[in-house]
Coordinates of N, CA, C and O in Angstrom, one line a residue:
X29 N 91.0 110.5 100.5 CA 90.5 109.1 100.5 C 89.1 109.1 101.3 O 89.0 109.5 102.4
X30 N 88.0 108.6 100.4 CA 86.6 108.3 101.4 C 87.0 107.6 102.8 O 88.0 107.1 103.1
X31 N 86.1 107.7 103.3 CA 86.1 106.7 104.8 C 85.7 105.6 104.1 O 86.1 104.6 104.7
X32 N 85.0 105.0 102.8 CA 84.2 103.8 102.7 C 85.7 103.0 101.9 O 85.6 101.9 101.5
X33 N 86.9 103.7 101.8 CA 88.1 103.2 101.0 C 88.8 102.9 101.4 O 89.7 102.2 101.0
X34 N 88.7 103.6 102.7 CA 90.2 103.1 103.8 C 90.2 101.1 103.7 O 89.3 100.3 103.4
X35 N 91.7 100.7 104.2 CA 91.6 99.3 104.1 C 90.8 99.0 105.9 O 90.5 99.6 106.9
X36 N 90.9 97.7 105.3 CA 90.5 96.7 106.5 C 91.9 96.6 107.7 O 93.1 96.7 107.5
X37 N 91.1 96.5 108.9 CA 92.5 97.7 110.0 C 92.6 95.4 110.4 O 91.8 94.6 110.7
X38 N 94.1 95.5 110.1 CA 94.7 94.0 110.1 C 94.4 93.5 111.7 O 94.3 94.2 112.7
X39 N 94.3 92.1 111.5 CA 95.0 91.3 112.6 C 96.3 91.3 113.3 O 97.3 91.0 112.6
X40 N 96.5 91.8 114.9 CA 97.5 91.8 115.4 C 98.4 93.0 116.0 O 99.5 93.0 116.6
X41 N 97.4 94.4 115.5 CA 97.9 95.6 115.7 C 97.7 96.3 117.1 O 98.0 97.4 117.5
X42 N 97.0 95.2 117.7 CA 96.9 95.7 119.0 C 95.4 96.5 119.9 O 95.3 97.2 120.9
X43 N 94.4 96.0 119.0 CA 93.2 96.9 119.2 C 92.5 96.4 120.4 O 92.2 97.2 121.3
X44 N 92.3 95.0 120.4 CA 92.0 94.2 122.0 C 92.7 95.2 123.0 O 92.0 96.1 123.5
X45 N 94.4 95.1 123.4 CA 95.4 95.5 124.2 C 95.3 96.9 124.2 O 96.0 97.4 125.1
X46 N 94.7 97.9 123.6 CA 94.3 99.1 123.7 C 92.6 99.0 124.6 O 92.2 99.4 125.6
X47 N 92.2 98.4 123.7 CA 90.6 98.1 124.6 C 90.7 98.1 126.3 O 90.3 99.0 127.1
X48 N 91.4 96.7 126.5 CA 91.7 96.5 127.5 C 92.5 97.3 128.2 O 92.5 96.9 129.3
X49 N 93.2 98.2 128.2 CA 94.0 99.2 128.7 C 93.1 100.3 128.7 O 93.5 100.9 129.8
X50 N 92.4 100.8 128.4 CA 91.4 101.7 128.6 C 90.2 101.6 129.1 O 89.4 102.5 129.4
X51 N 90.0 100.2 129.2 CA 89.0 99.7 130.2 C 90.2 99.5 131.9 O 89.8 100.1 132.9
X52 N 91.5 98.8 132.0 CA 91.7 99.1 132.9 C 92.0 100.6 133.6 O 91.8 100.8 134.8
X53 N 92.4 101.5 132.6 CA 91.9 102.9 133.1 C 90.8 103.6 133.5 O 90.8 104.7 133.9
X54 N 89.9 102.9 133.3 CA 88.9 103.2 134.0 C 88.1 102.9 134.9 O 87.0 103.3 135.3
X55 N 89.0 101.7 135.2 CA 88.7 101.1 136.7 C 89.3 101.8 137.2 O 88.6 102.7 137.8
X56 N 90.7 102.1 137.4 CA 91.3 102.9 138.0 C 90.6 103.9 138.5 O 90.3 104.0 139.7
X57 N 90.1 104.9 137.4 CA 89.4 106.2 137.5 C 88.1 105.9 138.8 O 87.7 106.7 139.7
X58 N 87.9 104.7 138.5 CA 86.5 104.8 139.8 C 85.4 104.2 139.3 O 84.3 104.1 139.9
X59 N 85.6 103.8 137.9 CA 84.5 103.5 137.0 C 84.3 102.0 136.5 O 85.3 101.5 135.9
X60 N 83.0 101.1 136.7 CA 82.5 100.1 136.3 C 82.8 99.9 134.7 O 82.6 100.9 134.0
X61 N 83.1 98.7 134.0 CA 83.9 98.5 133.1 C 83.4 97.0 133.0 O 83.2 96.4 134.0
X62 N 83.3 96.6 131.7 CA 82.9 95.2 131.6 C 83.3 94.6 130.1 O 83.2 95.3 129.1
X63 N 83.7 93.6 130.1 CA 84.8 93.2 128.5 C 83.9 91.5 128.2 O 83.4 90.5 128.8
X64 N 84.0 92.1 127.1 CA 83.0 90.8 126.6 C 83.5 90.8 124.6 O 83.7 91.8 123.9
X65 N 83.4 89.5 124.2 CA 83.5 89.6 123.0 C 82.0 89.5 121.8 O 81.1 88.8 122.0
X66 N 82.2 90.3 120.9 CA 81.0 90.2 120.1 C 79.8 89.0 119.8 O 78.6 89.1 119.6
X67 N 80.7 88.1 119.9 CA 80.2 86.7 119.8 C 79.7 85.7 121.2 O 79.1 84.6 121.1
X68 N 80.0 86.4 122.3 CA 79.9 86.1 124.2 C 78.9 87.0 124.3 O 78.4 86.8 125.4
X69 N 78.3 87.9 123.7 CA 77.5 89.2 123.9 C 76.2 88.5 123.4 O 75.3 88.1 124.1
X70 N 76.2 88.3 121.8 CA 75.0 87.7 121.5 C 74.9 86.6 121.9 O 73.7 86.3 122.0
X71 N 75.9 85.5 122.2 CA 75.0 83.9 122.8 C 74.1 84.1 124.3 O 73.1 83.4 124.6
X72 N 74.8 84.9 125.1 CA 74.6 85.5 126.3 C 73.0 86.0 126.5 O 72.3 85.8 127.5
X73 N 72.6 86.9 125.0 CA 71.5 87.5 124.7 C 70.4 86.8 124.1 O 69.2 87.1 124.2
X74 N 71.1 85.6 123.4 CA 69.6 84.6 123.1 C 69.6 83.8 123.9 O 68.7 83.0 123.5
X75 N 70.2 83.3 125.2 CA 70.2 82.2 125.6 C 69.0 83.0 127.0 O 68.2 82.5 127.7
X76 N 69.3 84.2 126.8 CA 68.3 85.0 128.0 C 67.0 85.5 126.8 O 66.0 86.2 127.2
X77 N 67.2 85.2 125.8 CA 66.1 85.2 125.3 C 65.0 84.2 125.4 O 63.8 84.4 125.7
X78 N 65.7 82.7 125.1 CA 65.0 81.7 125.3 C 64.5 81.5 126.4 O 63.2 81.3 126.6
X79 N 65.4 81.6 127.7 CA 64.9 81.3 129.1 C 64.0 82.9 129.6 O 63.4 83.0 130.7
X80 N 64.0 83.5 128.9 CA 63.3 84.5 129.4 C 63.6 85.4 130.6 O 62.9 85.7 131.6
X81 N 64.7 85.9 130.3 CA 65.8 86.8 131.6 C 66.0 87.8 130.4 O 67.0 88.4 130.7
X82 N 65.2 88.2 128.7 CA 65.8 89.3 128.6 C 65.8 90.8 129.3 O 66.2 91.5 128.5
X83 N 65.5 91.3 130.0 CA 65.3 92.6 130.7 C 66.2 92.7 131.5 O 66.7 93.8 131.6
X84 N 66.8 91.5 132.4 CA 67.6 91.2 133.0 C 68.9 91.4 132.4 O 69.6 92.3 132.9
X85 N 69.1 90.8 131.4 CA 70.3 90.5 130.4 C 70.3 91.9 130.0 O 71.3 92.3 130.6
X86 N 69.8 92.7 129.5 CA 69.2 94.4 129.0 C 70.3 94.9 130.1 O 71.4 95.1 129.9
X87 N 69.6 95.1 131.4 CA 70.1 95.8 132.6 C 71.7 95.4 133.1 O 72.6 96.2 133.3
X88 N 71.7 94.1 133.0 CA 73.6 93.8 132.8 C 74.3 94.9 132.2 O 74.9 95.9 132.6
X89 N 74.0 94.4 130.7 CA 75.0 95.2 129.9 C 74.8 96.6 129.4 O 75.4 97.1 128.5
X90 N 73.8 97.2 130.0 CA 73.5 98.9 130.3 C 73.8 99.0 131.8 O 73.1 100.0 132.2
X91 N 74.4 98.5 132.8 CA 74.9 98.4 134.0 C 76.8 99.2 134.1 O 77.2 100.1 134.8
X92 N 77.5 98.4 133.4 CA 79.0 99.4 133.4 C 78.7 100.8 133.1 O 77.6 101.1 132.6
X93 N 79.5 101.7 133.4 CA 80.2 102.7 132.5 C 80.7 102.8 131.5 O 80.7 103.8 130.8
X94 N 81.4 101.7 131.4 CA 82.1 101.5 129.9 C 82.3 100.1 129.5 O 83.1 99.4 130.1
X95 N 81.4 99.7 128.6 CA 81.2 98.2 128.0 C 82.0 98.2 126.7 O 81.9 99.1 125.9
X96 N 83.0 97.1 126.7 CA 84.3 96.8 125.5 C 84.0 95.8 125.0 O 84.4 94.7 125.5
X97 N 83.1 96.0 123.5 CA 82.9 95.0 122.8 C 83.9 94.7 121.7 O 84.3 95.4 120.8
X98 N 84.2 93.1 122.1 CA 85.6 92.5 120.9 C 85.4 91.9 119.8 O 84.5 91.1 119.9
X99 N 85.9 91.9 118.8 CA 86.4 91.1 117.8 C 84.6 91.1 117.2 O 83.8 90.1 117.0
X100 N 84.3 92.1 117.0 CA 82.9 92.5 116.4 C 83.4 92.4 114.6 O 84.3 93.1 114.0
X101 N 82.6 91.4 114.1 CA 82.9 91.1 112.5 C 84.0 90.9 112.3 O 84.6 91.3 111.3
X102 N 84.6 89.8 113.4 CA 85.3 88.6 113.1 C 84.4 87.1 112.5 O 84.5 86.3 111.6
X103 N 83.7 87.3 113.4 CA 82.4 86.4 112.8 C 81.5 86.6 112.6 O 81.1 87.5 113.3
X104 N 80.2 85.9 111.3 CA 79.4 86.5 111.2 C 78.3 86.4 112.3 O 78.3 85.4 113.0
X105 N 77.5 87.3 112.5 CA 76.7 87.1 113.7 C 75.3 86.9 112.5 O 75.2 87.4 111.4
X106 N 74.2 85.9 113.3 CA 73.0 85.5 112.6 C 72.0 86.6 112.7 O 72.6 87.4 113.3
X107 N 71.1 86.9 112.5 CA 70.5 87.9 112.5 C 70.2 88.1 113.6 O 70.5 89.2 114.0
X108 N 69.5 87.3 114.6 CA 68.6 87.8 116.1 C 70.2 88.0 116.7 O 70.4 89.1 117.3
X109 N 71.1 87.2 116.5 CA 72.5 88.0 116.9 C 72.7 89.3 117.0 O 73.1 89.9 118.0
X110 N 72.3 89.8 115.6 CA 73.1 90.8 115.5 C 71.9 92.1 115.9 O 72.1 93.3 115.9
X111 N 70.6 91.5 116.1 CA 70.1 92.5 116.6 C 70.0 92.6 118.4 O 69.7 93.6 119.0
X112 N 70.5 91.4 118.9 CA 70.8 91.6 120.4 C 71.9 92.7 120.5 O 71.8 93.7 121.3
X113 N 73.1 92.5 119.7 CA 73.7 93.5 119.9 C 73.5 94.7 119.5 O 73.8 95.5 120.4
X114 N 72.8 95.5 118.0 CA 72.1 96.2 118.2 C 71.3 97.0 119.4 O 71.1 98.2 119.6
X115 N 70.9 96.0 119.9 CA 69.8 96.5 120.8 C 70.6 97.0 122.1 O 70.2 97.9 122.7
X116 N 71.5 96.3 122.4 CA 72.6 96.3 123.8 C 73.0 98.4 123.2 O 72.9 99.4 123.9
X117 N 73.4 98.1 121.8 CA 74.3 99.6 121.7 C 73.2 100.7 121.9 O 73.3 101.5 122.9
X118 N 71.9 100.7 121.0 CA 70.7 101.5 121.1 C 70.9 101.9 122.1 O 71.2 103.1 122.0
X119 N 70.7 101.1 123.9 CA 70.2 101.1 125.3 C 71.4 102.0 125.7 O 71.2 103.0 126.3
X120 N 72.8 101.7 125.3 CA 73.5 102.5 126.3 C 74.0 103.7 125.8 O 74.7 104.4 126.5
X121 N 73.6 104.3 123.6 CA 74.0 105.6 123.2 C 73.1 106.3 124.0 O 71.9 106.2 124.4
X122 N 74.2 107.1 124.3 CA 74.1 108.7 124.9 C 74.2 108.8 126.5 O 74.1 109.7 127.3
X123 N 74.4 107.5 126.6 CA 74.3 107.2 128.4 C 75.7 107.2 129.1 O 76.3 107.8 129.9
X124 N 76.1 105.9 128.2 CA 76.9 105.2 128.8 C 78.3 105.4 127.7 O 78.1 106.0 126.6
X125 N 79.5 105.0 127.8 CA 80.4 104.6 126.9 C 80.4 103.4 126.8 O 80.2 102.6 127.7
X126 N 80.8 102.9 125.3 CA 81.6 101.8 124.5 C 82.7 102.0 123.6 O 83.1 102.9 122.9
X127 N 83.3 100.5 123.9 CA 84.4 100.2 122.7 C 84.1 99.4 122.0 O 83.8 98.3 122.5
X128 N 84.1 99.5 120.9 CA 84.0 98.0 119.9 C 85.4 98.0 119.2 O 86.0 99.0 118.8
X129 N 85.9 96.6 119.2 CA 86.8 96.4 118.3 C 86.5 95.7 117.2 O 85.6 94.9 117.3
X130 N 87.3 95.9 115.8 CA 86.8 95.4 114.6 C 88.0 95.4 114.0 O 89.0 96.1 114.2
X131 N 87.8 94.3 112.8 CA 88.6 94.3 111.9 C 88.4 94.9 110.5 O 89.3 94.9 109.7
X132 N 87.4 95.4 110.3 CA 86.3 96.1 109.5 C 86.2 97.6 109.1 O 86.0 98.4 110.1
X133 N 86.3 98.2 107.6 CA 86.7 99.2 107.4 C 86.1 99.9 108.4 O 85.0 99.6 109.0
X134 N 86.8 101.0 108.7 CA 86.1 102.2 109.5 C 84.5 103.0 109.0 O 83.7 103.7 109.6
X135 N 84.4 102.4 107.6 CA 82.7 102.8 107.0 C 81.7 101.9 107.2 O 80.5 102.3 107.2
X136 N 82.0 100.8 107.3 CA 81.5 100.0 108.1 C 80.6 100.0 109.2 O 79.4 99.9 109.4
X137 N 81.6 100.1 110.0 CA 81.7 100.6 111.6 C 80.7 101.8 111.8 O 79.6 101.6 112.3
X138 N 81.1 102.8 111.5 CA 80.1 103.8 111.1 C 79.3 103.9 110.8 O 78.8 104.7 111.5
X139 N 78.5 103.4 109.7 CA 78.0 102.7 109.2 C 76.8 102.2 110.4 O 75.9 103.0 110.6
X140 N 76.8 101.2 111.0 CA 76.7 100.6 112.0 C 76.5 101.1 113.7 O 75.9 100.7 114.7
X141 N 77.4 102.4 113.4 CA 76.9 103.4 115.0 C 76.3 104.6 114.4 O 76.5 105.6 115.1
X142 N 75.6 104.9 113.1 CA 75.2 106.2 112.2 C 73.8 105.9 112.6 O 73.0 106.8 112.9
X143 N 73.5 104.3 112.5 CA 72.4 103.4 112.0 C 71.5 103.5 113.7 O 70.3 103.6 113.8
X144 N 72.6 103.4 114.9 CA 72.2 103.0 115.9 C 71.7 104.5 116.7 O 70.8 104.6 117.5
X145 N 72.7 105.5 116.2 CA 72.3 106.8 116.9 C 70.7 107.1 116.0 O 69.7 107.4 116.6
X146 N 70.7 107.2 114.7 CA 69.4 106.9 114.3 C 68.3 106.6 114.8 O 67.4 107.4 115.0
X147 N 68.4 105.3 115.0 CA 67.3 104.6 116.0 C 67.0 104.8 117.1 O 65.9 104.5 117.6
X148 N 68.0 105.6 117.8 CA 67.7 106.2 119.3 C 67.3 107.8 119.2 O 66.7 108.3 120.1
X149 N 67.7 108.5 117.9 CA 66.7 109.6 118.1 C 65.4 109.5 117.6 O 64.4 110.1 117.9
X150 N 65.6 108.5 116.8 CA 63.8 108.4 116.5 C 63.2 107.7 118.1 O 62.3 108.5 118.5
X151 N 63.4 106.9 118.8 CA 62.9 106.6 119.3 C 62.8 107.1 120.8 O 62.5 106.4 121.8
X152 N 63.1 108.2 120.8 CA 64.1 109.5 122.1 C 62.6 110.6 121.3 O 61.6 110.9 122.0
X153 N 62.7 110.8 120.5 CA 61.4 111.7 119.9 C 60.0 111.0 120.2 O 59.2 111.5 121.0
X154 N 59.8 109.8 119.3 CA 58.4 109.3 119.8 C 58.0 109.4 121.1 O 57.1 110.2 121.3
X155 N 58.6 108.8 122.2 CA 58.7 108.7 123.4 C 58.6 110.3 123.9 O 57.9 110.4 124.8
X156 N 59.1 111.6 123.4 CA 58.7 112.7 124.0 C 57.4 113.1 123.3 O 56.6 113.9 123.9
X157 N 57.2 112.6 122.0 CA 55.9 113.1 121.6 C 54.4 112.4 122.7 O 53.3 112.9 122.9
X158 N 54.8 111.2 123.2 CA 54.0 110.3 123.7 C 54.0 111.0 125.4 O 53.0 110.5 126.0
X159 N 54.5 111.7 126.0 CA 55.2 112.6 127.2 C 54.0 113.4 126.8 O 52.8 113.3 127.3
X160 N 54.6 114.5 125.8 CA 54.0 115.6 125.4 C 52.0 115.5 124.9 O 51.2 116.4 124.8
X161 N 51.8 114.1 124.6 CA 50.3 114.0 124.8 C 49.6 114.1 126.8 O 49.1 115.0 127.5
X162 N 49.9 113.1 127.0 CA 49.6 112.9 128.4 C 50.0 114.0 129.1 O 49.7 113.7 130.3
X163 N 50.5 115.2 129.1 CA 50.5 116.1 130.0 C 49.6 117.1 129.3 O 49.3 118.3 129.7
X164 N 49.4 116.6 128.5 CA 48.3 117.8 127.7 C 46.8 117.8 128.0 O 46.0 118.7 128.0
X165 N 46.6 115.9 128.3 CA 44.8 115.5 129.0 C 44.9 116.5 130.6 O 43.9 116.5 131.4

């Protein structure tokens, strides 16, 4: 079976209660940990957009060790929504850990973190080619 055929993973199986259990393990461990839902993420993100605290808002949620984002595509998110959160995942691949939970086939999902590791090596490369001029003057 493709990944893009698998069904939609139901309501009620427990994926929050796993979330959250692996975020409390990692307090345990020693580690900063922060739980927010998909929808608390982006209001959070334009509302520091409008007042102008986004870099602030940036530094928050690239601040845990492990950020547990919920109930991602339970609702639809509007576009600058869904690029705040975009942008939240961008800042912390390859740094930091996340969870997202979804109700949403697993190709989806993938889909969606294929798209975001993408955008961080393109923009992980520019940034060394931009390095790689300036030590060359």
């Amino acid at each position: 079976m493709r990944v893009d055929e698998l069904p939609l993973i139901t309501p009620g199986v427990g994926k929050t209660y796993l979330a959250i259990g692996l975020a409390r393990a990692a307090v345990h461990a020693g580690y900063r940990s922060y739980f927010t839902t998909a929808a608390d993420l982006a209001a959070r993100c334009h509302r520091a957009a409008i007042e102008g605290r986004w870099a602030t808002t940036m530094r928050f949620f690239a601040g845990p060790t492990l950020l547990v984002v919920d109930e991602l595509g339970y609702l639809p998110l509007p576009g600058e929504a869904a690029s705040a959160l975009f942008q939240v995942v961008t800042q912390r691949y390859l740094k930091t850990s996340i969870i997202m939970t979804t109700n949403r086939s697993v190709g989806k999902a993938h889909r969606f973190v294929r798209t975001c590791a993408w955008c961080r090596l393109k923009s992980h490369r520019s940034a060394r080619r931009v390095g790689s001029t300036r030590s060359a003057k």
